[in-house]
Tab-separated table of C-alpha atoms and ligand atoms in Angstrom:
chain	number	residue	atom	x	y	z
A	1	UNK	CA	-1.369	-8.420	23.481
A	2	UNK	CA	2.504	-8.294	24.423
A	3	UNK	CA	2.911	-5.263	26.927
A	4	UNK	CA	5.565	-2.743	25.686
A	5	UNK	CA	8.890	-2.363	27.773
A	6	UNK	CA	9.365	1.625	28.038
A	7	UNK	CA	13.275	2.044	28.261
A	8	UNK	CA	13.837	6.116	28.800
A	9	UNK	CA	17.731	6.753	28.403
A	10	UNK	CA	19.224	10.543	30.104
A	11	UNK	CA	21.902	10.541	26.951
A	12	UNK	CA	22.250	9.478	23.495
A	13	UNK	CA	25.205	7.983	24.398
A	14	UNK	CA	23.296	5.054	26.709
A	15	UNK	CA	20.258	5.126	23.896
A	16	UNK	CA	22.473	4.051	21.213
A	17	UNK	CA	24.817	1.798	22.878
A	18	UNK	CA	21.908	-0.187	24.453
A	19	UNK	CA	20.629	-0.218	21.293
A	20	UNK	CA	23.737	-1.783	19.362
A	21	UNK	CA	24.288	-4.366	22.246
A	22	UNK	CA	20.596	-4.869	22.057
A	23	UNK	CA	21.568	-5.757	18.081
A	24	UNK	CA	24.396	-7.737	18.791
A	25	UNK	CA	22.625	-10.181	21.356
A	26	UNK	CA	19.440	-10.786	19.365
A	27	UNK	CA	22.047	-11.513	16.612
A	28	UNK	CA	23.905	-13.637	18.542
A	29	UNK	CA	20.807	-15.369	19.872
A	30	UNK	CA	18.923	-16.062	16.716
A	31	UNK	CA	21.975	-17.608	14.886
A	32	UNK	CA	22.694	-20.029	17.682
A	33	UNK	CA	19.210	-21.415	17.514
A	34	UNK	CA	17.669	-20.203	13.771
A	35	UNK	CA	21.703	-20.222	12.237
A	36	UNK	CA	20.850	-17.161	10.642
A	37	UNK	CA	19.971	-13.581	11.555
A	38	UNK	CA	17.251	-11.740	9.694
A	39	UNK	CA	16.974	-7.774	10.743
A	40	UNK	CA	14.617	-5.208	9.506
A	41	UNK	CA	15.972	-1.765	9.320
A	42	UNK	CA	14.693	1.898	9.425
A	43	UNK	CA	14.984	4.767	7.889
A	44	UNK	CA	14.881	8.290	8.461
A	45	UNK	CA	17.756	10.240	10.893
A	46	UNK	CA	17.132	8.189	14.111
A	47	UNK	CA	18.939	5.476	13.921
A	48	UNK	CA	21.363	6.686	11.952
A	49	UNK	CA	24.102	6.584	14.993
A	50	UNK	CA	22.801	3.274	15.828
A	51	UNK	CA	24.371	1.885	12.595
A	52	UNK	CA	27.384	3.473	13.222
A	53	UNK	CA	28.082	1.663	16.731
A	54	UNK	CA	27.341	-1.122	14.709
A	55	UNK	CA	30.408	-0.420	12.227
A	56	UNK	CA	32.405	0.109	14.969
A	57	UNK	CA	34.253	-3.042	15.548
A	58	UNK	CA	35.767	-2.169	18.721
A	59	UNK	CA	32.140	-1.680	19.985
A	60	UNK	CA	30.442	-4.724	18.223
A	61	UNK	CA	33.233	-7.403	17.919
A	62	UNK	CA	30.965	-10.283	17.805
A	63	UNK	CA	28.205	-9.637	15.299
A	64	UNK	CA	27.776	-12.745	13.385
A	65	UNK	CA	27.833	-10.839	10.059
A	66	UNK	CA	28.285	-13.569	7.668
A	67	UNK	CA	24.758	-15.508	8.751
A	68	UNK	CA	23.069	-11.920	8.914
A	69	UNK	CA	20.755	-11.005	6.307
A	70	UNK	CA	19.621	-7.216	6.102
A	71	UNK	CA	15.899	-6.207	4.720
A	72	UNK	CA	13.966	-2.870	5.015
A	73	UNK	CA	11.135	-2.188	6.545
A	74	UNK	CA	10.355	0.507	4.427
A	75	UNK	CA	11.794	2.636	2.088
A	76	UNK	CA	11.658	5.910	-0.246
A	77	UNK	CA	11.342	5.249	-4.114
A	78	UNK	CA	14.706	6.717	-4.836
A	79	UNK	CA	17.740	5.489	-6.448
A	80	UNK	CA	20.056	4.159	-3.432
A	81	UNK	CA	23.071	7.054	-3.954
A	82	UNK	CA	19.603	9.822	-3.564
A	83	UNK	CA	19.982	10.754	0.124
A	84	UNK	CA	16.560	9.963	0.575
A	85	UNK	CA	17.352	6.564	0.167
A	86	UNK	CA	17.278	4.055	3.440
A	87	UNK	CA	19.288	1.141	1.854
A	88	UNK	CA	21.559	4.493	0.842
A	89	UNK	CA	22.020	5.419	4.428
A	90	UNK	CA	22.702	2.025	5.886
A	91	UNK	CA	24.932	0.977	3.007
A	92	UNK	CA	27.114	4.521	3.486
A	93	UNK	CA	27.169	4.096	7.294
A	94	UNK	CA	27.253	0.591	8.101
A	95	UNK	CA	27.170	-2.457	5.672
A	96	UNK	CA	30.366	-1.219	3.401
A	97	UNK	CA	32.240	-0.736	7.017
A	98	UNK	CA	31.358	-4.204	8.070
A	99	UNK	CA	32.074	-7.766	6.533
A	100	UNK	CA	28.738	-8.941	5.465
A	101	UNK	CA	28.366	-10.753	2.160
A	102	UNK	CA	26.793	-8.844	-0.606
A	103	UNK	CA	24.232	-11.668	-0.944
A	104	UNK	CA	23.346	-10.986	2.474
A	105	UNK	CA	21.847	-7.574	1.634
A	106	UNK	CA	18.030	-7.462	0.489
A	107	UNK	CA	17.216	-3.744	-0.548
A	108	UNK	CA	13.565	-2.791	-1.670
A	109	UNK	CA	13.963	-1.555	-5.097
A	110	UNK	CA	14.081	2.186	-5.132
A	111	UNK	CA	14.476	2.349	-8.869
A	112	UNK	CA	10.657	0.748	-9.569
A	113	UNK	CA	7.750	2.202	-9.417
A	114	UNK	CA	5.826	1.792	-6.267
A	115	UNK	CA	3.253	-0.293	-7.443
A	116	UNK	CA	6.364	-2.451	-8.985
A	117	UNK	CA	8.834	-2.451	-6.277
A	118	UNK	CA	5.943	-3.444	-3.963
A	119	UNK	CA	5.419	-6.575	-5.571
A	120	UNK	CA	8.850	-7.442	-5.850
A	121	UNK	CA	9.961	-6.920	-2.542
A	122	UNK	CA	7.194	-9.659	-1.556
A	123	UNK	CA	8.953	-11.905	-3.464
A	124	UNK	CA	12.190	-11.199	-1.715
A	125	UNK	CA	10.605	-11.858	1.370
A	126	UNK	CA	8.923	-15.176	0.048
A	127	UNK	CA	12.336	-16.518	-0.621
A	128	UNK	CA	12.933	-16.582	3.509
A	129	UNK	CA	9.551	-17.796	4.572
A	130	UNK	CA	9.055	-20.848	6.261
A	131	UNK	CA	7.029	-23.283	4.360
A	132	UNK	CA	3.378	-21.999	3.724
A	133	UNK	CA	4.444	-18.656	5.170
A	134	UNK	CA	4.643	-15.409	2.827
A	135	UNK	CA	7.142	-13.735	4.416
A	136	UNK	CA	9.566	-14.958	7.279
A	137	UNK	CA	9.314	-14.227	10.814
A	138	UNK	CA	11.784	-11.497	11.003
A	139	UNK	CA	14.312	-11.642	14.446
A	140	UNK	CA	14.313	-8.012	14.764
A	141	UNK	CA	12.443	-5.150	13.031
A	142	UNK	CA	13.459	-1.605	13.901
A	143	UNK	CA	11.434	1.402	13.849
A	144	UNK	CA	11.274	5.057	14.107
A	145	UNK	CA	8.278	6.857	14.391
A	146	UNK	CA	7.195	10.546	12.805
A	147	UNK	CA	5.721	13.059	14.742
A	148	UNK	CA	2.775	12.657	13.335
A	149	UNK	CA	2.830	9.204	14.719
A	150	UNK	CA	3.662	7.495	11.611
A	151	UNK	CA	6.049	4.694	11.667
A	152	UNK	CA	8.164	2.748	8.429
A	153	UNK	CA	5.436	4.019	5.568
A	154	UNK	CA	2.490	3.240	7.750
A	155	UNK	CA	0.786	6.838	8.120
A	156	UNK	CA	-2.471	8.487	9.611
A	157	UNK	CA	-5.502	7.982	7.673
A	158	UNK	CA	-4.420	4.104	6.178
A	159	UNK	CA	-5.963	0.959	6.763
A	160	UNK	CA	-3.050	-1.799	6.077
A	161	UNK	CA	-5.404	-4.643	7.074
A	162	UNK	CA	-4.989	-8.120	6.253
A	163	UNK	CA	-1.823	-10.515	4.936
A	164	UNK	CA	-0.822	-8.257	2.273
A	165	UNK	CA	3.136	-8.068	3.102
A	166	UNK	CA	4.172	-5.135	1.287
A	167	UNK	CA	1.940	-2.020	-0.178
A	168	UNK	CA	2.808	0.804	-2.284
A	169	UNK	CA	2.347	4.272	-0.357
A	170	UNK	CA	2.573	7.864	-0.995
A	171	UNK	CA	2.837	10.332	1.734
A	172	UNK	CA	4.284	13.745	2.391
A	173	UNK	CA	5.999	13.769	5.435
A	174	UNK	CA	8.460	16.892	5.832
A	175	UNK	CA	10.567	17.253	2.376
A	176	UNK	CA	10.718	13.832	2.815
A	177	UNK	CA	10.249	11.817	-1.111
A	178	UNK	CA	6.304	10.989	-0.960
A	179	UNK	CA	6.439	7.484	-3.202
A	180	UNK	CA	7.270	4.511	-1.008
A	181	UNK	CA	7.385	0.954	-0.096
A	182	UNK	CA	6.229	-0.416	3.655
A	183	UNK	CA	6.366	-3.484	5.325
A	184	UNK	CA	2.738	-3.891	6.486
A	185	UNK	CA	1.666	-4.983	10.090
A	186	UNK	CA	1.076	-8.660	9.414
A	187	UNK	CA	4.842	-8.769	8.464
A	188	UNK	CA	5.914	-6.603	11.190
A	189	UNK	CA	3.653	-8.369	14.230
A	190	UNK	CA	5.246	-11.497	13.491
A	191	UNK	CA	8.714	-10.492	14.653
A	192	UNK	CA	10.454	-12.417	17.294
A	193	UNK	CA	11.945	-8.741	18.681
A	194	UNK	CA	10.956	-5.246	17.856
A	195	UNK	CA	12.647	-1.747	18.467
A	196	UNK	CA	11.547	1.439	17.773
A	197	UNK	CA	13.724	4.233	18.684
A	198	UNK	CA	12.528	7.787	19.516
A	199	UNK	CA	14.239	10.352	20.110
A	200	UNK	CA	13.513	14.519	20.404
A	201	UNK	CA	10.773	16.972	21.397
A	202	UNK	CA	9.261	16.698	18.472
A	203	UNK	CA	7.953	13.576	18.624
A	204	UNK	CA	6.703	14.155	22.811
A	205	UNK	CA	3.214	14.522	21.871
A	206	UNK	CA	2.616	11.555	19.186
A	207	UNK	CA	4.351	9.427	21.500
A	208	UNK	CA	2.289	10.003	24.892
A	209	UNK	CA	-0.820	9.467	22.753
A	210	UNK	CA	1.165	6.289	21.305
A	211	UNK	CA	1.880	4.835	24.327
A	212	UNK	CA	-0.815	6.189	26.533
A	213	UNK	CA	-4.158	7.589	24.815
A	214	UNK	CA	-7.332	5.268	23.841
A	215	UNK	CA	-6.413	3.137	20.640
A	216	UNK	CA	-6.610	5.114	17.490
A	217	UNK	CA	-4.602	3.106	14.587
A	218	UNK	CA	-6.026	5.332	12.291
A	219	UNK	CA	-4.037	8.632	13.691
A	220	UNK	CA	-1.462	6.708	15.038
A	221	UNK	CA	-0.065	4.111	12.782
A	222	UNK	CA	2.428	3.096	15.233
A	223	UNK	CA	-0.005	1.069	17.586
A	224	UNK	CA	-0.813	-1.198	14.875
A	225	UNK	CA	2.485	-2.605	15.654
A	226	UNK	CA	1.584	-5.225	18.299
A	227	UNK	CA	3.813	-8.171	18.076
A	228	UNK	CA	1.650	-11.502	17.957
A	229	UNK	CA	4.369	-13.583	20.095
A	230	UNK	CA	7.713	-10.866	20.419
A	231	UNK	CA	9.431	-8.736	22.636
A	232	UNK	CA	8.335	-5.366	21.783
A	233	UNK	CA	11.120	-2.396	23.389
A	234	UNK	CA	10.406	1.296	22.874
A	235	UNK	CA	14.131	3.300	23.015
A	236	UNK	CA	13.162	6.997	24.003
A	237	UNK	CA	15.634	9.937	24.815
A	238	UNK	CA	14.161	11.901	27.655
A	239	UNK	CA	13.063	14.487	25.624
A	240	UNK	CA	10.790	12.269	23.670
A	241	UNK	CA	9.698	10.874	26.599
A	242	UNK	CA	8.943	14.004	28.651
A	243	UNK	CA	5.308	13.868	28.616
A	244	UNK	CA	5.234	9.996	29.916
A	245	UNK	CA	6.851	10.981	32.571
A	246	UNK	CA	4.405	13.606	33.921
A	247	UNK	CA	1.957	10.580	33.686
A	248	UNK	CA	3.935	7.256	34.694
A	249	UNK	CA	5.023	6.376	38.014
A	250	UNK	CA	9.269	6.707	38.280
B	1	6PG	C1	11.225	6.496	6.634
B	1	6PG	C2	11.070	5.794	7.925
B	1	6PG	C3	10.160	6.490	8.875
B	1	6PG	C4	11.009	7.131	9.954
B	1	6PG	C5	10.276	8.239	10.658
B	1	6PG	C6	11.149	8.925	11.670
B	1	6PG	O1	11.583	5.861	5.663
B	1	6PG	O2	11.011	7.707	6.584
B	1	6PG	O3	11.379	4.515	8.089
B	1	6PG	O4	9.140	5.751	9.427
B	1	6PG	O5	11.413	6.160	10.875
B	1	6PG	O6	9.857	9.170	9.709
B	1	6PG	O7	12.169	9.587	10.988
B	1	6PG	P1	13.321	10.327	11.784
B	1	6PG	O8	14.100	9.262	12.460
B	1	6PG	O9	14.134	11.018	10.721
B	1	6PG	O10	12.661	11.254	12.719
């Protein structure tokens, strides 16, 4: 089991900027050896400033955009201009800013029914597999994580077992819209890099008992996410991070 690297940032400002050079790297990385760069996003408010570094062409001025190819690892069934809608967010803050080719971006299908978009997305991720694979080994998935410990549509109580790569979910988070689409753990355990970024008070509690508590996938859907053979980095403000540090070592 890959051991998590715990990066606890005083500002935002550090959070977010390691975060887009973190992008820009990997990027860099996987098209010089894989000459292509396939990313997972999130959804929800977190890394909503993250894309925006990555817009920001003075910031990120060598993001090889044209061999990038966007997925998500989860999103809301909503239409994408519903502000609900991941691919809705991303496409608003970052991939209309930046010069990526339209072909290049992979929504799930908001517009389907669960059940539907489910099965479609799978065959969207078929289409980048490696040969006798069902899904490709993405180079980096990010991830946020509720404060109920939930993380893309993976929440408490669900038992996403097995080599299913997408499942239909609904789950009431907040006003959050309940019908969705996740990535499932097989998928996400074969990345080459994973981020999750966590940020606020909020999510203190969830995140000690994440990160430091006796294994309980059931409540907390974010420790099924266990890379096989990946990096696996954990981006915390210090307010999210405030009860690891009563218990860690500085
Ligand atoms: C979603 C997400 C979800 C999100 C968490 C955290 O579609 O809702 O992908 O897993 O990351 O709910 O959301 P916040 O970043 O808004 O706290």
């Amino acid at each position: 089991m890959v051991t998590p690297q715990l990066l606890i940032f005083d500002t935002h400002k550090e959070l977010y900027l390691f975060g887009a050079m973190f992008f820009e790297h990997t990027a860099q990385q996987a098209v010089a050896k894989r000459g292509r760069f396939l990313v997972a996003l999130a959804g929800g408010g977190t890394p909503r400033r993250l894309y925006e570094l990555l817009a920001d062409s003075s910031l990120v001025s060598n993001m090889p955009w044209g061999q990038t190819h966007v997925f998500w690892g989860d999103e809301r069934c909503v239409p994408p201009d519903d502000a609900g809608s991941n691919f809705g967010q991303a496409k608003a803050v970052l991939l209309d800013k930046v010069d990526i080719p339209a072909g290049n971006i992979h929504p799930i299908n908001g517009t389907l029914t669960p059940t539907a978009s489910a099965k479609d997305y799978a065959q969207t991720l078929a289409k980048f597999a490696n040969e006798g694979q069902a899904w490709p080994r993405f180079d980096l998935v990010l991830l946020g994580m509720g404060s109920d410990g939930h993380t893309a549509s993976l929440f408490p109580g669900s038992d996403p077992a097995g080599q299913t790569p997408t499942l239909a979910v609904t789950a009431n988070y907040q006003d959050r819209p309940a019908n969705r689409v996740t990535l499932t753990p097989a998928v996400f355990n074969d990345a080459h890099n994973t981020l999750f970024l966590v940020t606020g008070k909020s999510k203190a509690s969830a995140l000690q008992a994440i990160l430091q508590a006796d294994p309980n996938k059931l409540q907390w859907p974010a420790q099924r996410i266990q890379p096989k053979n990946g990096k696996l980095i954990w981006l915390i403000d210090s307010e999210a991070g405030q009860h690891l540090l009563e218990t860690s070592p500085k």
